[in-house]
Amino acid sequence: MTVLGLARVWALVCSAGWGWAAAQASEAVSLASPDRGKALLLQRQDSGCVLCHQVQGLPAGGALGPSLVGLAERSTKDQARERIADARRFNPQTIMPAYLSTEGLNKVANPYKGQTILTAQGLEDILSYLFLPNKATP
Ligand code: HEC
């Protein structure tokens, strides 16, 4: 990241009143945005989360997976990150796509070969929405 880029992220962090935690996210990832996360969760083609999950503050979702309402009470952000990145690590038979892995996938269409479904940034954005501190729906 350029010095200018860093300065901009830092300015954002300060103006948003967020602490070091946000600024410490990995290099590829800048500031997580719950708004972008919400949009991604709702995306039916790319993420597909709401096809299988009920999510707080979003219109009725699917029931193939457990409801994600109240997730923050039963899971840490790290656990959720691992699960979304590659749910097969917890359950090899899972129907949930491995969003941050390109390993062991079958019949991937050519344009998508070698690409993960989500970017690291997208995953952080989703987490920031799922783990919004107050349960208020934005
Ligand atoms: C095809 C259905 C499907 C899709 C699409 C899907 N999931 Fe899942 N998800 C599941 C199932 C089923 C489980 C239950 C555990 C398992 O099978 O691995 C689960 C578990 C989870 C858990 C753990 C829940 C808990 O109670 O601890 C999280 C978090 C999660 N999913 C988030 C997501 C997010 C975020 C997306 C979109 C990026 C997504 N899932 C897309 C089916 C899906």
mmCIF file of C-alpha atoms and ligand atoms in Angstrom:
data_model
loop_
_atom_site.group_PDB
_atom_site.id
_atom_site.type_symbol
_atom_site.label_atom_id
_atom_site.label_comp_id
_atom_site.label_asym_id
_atom_site.label_seq_id
_atom_site.Cartn_x
_atom_site.Cartn_y
_atom_site.Cartn_z
ATOM 1 C CA MET A 1 0.000 0.000 0.000
ATOM 2 C CA THR A 2 1.291 3.459 -0.810
ATOM 3 C CA VAL A 3 1.995 6.014 1.869
ATOM 4 C CA LEU A 4 -0.907 8.038 0.553
ATOM 5 C CA GLY A 5 -3.177 4.993 0.698
ATOM 6 C CA LEU A 6 -2.110 4.296 4.256
ATOM 7 C CA ALA A 7 -2.712 7.879 5.248
ATOM 8 C CA ARG A 8 -6.201 7.709 3.784
ATOM 9 C CA VAL A 9 -7.048 4.522 5.621
ATOM 10 C CA TRP A 10 -5.678 6.016 8.814
ATOM 11 C CA ALA A 11 -7.760 9.156 8.327
ATOM 12 C CA LEU A 12 -10.822 6.975 7.844
ATOM 13 C CA VAL A 13 -10.047 4.960 10.940
ATOM 14 C CA CYS A 14 -9.700 8.129 12.991
ATOM 15 C CA SER A 15 -12.781 9.806 11.593
ATOM 16 C CA ALA A 16 -14.860 6.692 12.157
ATOM 17 C CA GLY A 17 -13.580 6.602 15.711
ATOM 18 C CA TRP A 18 -12.495 3.010 15.297
ATOM 19 C CA GLY A 19 -9.515 1.654 17.148
ATOM 20 C CA TRP A 20 -6.424 -0.280 16.286
ATOM 21 C CA ALA A 21 -8.308 -3.486 15.750
ATOM 22 C CA ALA A 22 -9.712 -2.267 12.447
ATOM 23 C CA ALA A 23 -6.359 -0.893 11.339
ATOM 24 C CA GLN A 24 -4.598 -4.173 12.093
ATOM 25 C CA ALA A 25 -6.550 -6.166 9.521
ATOM 26 C CA SER A 26 -4.309 -8.015 7.068
ATOM 27 C CA GLU A 27 -2.536 -6.105 4.323
ATOM 28 C CA ALA A 28 -4.877 -6.905 1.495
ATOM 29 C CA VAL A 29 -7.817 -5.767 3.538
ATOM 30 C CA SER A 30 -8.444 -2.153 4.381
ATOM 31 C CA LEU A 31 -11.321 -0.975 6.491
ATOM 32 C CA ALA A 32 -14.219 -3.403 6.738
ATOM 33 C CA SER A 33 -17.581 -1.960 5.775
ATOM 34 C CA PRO A 34 -20.821 -3.366 7.206
ATOM 35 C CA ASP A 35 -22.725 -1.728 4.352
ATOM 36 C CA ARG A 36 -20.696 -3.545 1.737
ATOM 37 C CA GLY A 37 -21.035 -6.685 3.842
ATOM 38 C CA LYS A 38 -24.793 -6.363 3.898
ATOM 39 C CA ALA A 39 -24.871 -5.943 0.107
ATOM 40 C CA LEU A 40 -22.693 -9.043 -0.295
ATOM 41 C CA LEU A 41 -24.845 -11.109 2.039
ATOM 42 C CA LEU A 42 -27.873 -10.200 -0.057
ATOM 43 C CA GLN A 43 -26.154 -11.055 -3.332
ATOM 44 C CA ARG A 44 -27.831 -14.117 -4.737
ATOM 45 C CA GLN A 45 -25.411 -14.849 -7.577
ATOM 46 C CA ASP A 46 -22.011 -14.294 -5.989
ATOM 47 C CA SER A 47 -22.314 -14.993 -2.292
ATOM 48 C CA GLY A 48 -25.679 -16.721 -2.062
ATOM 49 C CA CYS A 49 -25.644 -16.468 1.755
ATOM 50 C CA VAL A 50 -29.351 -15.602 2.011
ATOM 51 C CA LEU A 51 -30.243 -18.585 -0.142
ATOM 52 C CA CYS A 52 -29.342 -20.753 2.845
ATOM 53 C CA HIS A 53 -29.314 -18.461 5.875
ATOM 54 C CA GLN A 54 -31.583 -16.137 7.764
ATOM 55 C CA VAL A 55 -29.611 -12.966 8.543
ATOM 56 C CA GLN A 56 -30.517 -10.262 11.012
ATOM 57 C CA GLY A 57 -31.893 -7.131 9.380
ATOM 58 C CA LEU A 58 -32.322 -8.756 5.974
ATOM 59 C CA PRO A 59 -35.476 -10.045 4.276
ATOM 60 C CA ALA A 60 -36.410 -13.659 4.942
ATOM 61 C CA GLY A 61 -33.604 -15.992 3.923
ATOM 62 C CA GLY A 62 -33.353 -19.688 3.234
ATOM 63 C CA ALA A 63 -33.335 -22.515 5.751
ATOM 64 C CA LEU A 64 -30.760 -24.900 4.301
ATOM 65 C CA GLY A 65 -28.291 -23.576 6.869
ATOM 66 C CA PRO A 66 -28.782 -22.442 10.473
ATOM 67 C CA SER A 67 -30.095 -18.931 11.078
ATOM 68 C CA LEU A 68 -27.246 -16.461 11.544
ATOM 69 C CA VAL A 69 -29.351 -14.284 13.833
ATOM 70 C CA GLY A 70 -27.526 -14.078 17.163
ATOM 71 C CA LEU A 71 -24.340 -15.547 15.668
ATOM 72 C CA ALA A 72 -22.178 -13.207 17.766
ATOM 73 C CA GLU A 73 -23.510 -14.890 20.923
ATOM 74 C CA ARG A 74 -22.399 -18.384 19.985
ATOM 75 C CA SER A 75 -19.349 -17.777 17.836
ATOM 76 C CA THR A 76 -16.303 -15.547 17.753
ATOM 77 C CA LYS A 77 -15.452 -13.540 14.677
ATOM 78 C CA ASP A 78 -12.393 -15.759 14.115
ATOM 79 C CA GLN A 79 -14.497 -18.905 14.185
ATOM 80 C CA ALA A 80 -16.991 -17.418 11.747
ATOM 81 C CA ARG A 81 -14.143 -16.264 9.470
ATOM 82 C CA GLU A 82 -12.702 -19.786 9.353
ATOM 83 C CA ARG A 83 -16.103 -21.291 8.724
ATOM 84 C CA ILE A 84 -16.956 -18.957 5.855
ATOM 85 C CA ALA A 85 -13.474 -19.252 4.330
ATOM 86 C CA ASP A 86 -13.762 -23.039 4.128
ATOM 87 C CA ALA A 87 -16.617 -24.780 5.937
ATOM 88 C CA ARG A 88 -15.194 -28.160 4.873
ATOM 89 C CA ARG A 89 -12.586 -27.808 7.608
ATOM 90 C CA PHE A 90 -15.370 -28.312 10.137
ATOM 91 C CA ASN A 91 -17.644 -30.561 8.151
ATOM 92 C CA PRO A 92 -16.224 -32.279 5.051
ATOM 93 C CA GLN A 93 -19.780 -33.056 3.866
ATOM 94 C CA THR A 94 -21.068 -29.511 4.158
ATOM 95 C CA ILE A 95 -23.172 -28.024 1.398
ATOM 96 C CA MET A 96 -21.821 -24.558 2.227
ATOM 97 C CA PRO A 97 -19.416 -23.314 -0.469
ATOM 98 C CA ALA A 98 -15.784 -22.701 0.533
ATOM 99 C CA TYR A 99 -15.701 -18.975 -0.063
ATOM 100 C CA LEU A 100 -11.988 -18.353 0.272
ATOM 101 C CA SER A 101 -10.547 -21.534 -1.131
ATOM 102 C CA THR A 102 -9.844 -22.820 -4.615
ATOM 103 C CA GLU A 103 -8.850 -26.308 -3.501
ATOM 104 C CA GLY A 104 -10.752 -29.463 -4.286
ATOM 105 C CA LEU A 105 -13.506 -27.834 -6.301
ATOM 106 C CA ASN A 106 -15.054 -29.698 -9.232
ATOM 107 C CA LYS A 107 -16.389 -28.445 -12.525
ATOM 108 C CA VAL A 108 -15.324 -24.849 -12.080
ATOM 109 C CA ALA A 109 -16.187 -22.840 -15.213
ATOM 110 C CA ASN A 110 -13.080 -21.566 -17.001
ATOM 111 C CA PRO A 111 -13.464 -17.859 -16.224
ATOM 112 C CA TYR A 112 -13.620 -18.673 -12.507
ATOM 113 C CA LYS A 113 -10.730 -21.148 -12.297
ATOM 114 C CA GLY A 114 -8.252 -20.206 -9.587
ATOM 115 C CA GLN A 115 -10.548 -17.551 -8.153
ATOM 116 C CA THR A 116 -12.134 -17.574 -4.759
ATOM 117 C CA ILE A 117 -15.840 -16.761 -4.488
ATOM 118 C CA LEU A 118 -15.245 -13.932 -2.044
ATOM 119 C CA THR A 119 -12.216 -11.683 -1.716
ATOM 120 C CA ALA A 120 -10.507 -11.347 1.667
ATOM 121 C CA GLN A 121 -11.981 -7.862 1.799
ATOM 122 C CA GLY A 122 -15.471 -9.158 1.042
ATOM 123 C CA LEU A 123 -15.199 -11.687 3.849
ATOM 124 C CA GLU A 124 -14.161 -8.985 6.336
ATOM 125 C CA ASP A 125 -17.045 -6.801 5.156
ATOM 126 C CA ILE A 126 -19.500 -9.655 5.721
ATOM 127 C CA LEU A 127 -18.063 -10.317 9.181
ATOM 128 C CA SER A 128 -18.329 -6.651 10.096
ATOM 129 C CA TYR A 129 -22.051 -6.787 9.314
ATOM 130 C CA LEU A 130 -22.666 -10.109 11.082
ATOM 131 C CA PHE A 131 -20.782 -8.848 14.156
ATOM 132 C CA LEU A 132 -22.119 -5.305 14.348
ATOM 133 C CA PRO A 133 -21.786 -4.436 18.043
ATOM 134 C CA ASN A 134 -25.351 -3.346 18.623
ATOM 135 C CA LYS A 135 -28.086 -5.601 17.381
ATOM 136 C CA ALA A 136 -29.763 -2.614 15.748
ATOM 137 C CA THR A 137 -30.505 -3.230 12.099
ATOM 138 C CA PRO A 138 -28.775 -0.595 9.974
HETATM 139 C C1 HEC B 1 -25.788 -23.891 0.064
HETATM 140 C C2 HEC B 1 -26.153 -23.397 1.364
HETATM 141 C C3 HEC B 1 -25.245 -22.387 2.072
HETATM 142 C C4 HEC B 1 -24.745 -21.208 1.587
HETATM 143 C C5 HEC B 1 -24.914 -20.634 0.193
HETATM 144 C C6 HEC B 1 -24.057 -20.581 2.690
HETATM 145 N N1 HEC B 1 -24.110 -21.382 3.796
HETATM 146 FE FE1 HEC B 1 -23.355 -20.933 5.624
HETATM 147 N N2 HEC B 1 -23.916 -22.789 6.323
HETATM 148 C C7 HEC B 1 -24.646 -23.702 5.600
HETATM 149 C C8 HEC B 1 -24.857 -24.893 6.422
HETATM 150 C C9 HEC B 1 -25.621 -26.145 6.007
HETATM 151 C C10 HEC B 1 -24.227 -24.645 7.667
HETATM 152 C C11 HEC B 1 -24.171 -25.592 8.902
HETATM 153 C C12 HEC B 1 -22.822 -26.159 9.142
HETATM 154 C C13 HEC B 1 -22.222 -26.903 7.980
HETATM 155 O O1 HEC B 1 -22.895 -27.695 7.300
HETATM 156 O O2 HEC B 1 -21.044 -26.665 7.707
HETATM 157 C C14 HEC B 1 -23.659 -23.298 7.565
HETATM 158 C C15 HEC B 1 -22.972 -22.648 8.592
HETATM 159 C C16 HEC B 1 -22.596 -21.312 8.564
HETATM 160 C C17 HEC B 1 -22.045 -20.593 9.692
HETATM 161 C C18 HEC B 1 -21.860 -21.141 11.105
HETATM 162 C C19 HEC B 1 -23.193 -20.925 11.790
HETATM 163 C C20 HEC B 1 -23.233 -21.215 13.280
HETATM 164 O O3 HEC B 1 -24.349 -21.331 13.781
HETATM 165 O O4 HEC B 1 -22.171 -21.321 13.891
HETATM 166 C C21 HEC B 1 -21.801 -19.323 9.275
HETATM 167 C C22 HEC B 1 -21.247 -18.178 10.089
HETATM 168 C C23 HEC B 1 -22.184 -19.250 7.887
HETATM 169 N N3 HEC B 1 -22.667 -20.480 7.495
HETATM 170 C C24 HEC B 1 -22.087 -18.116 7.114
HETATM 171 C C25 HEC B 1 -22.359 -18.070 5.746
HETATM 172 C C26 HEC B 1 -22.112 -16.904 4.919
HETATM 173 C C27 HEC B 1 -21.589 -15.560 5.407
HETATM 174 C C28 HEC B 1 -22.462 -17.264 3.638
HETATM 175 C C29 HEC B 1 -22.287 -16.452 2.390
HETATM 176 C C30 HEC B 1 -20.966 -15.891 2.143
HETATM 177 C C31 HEC B 1 -22.960 -18.644 3.692
HETATM 178 N N4 HEC B 1 -22.865 -19.084 4.983
HETATM 179 C C32 HEC B 1 -23.444 -19.351 2.610
HETATM 180 C C33 HEC B 1 -25.116 -23.557 4.310
HETATM 181 C C34 HEC B 1 -24.826 -22.497 3.460
#
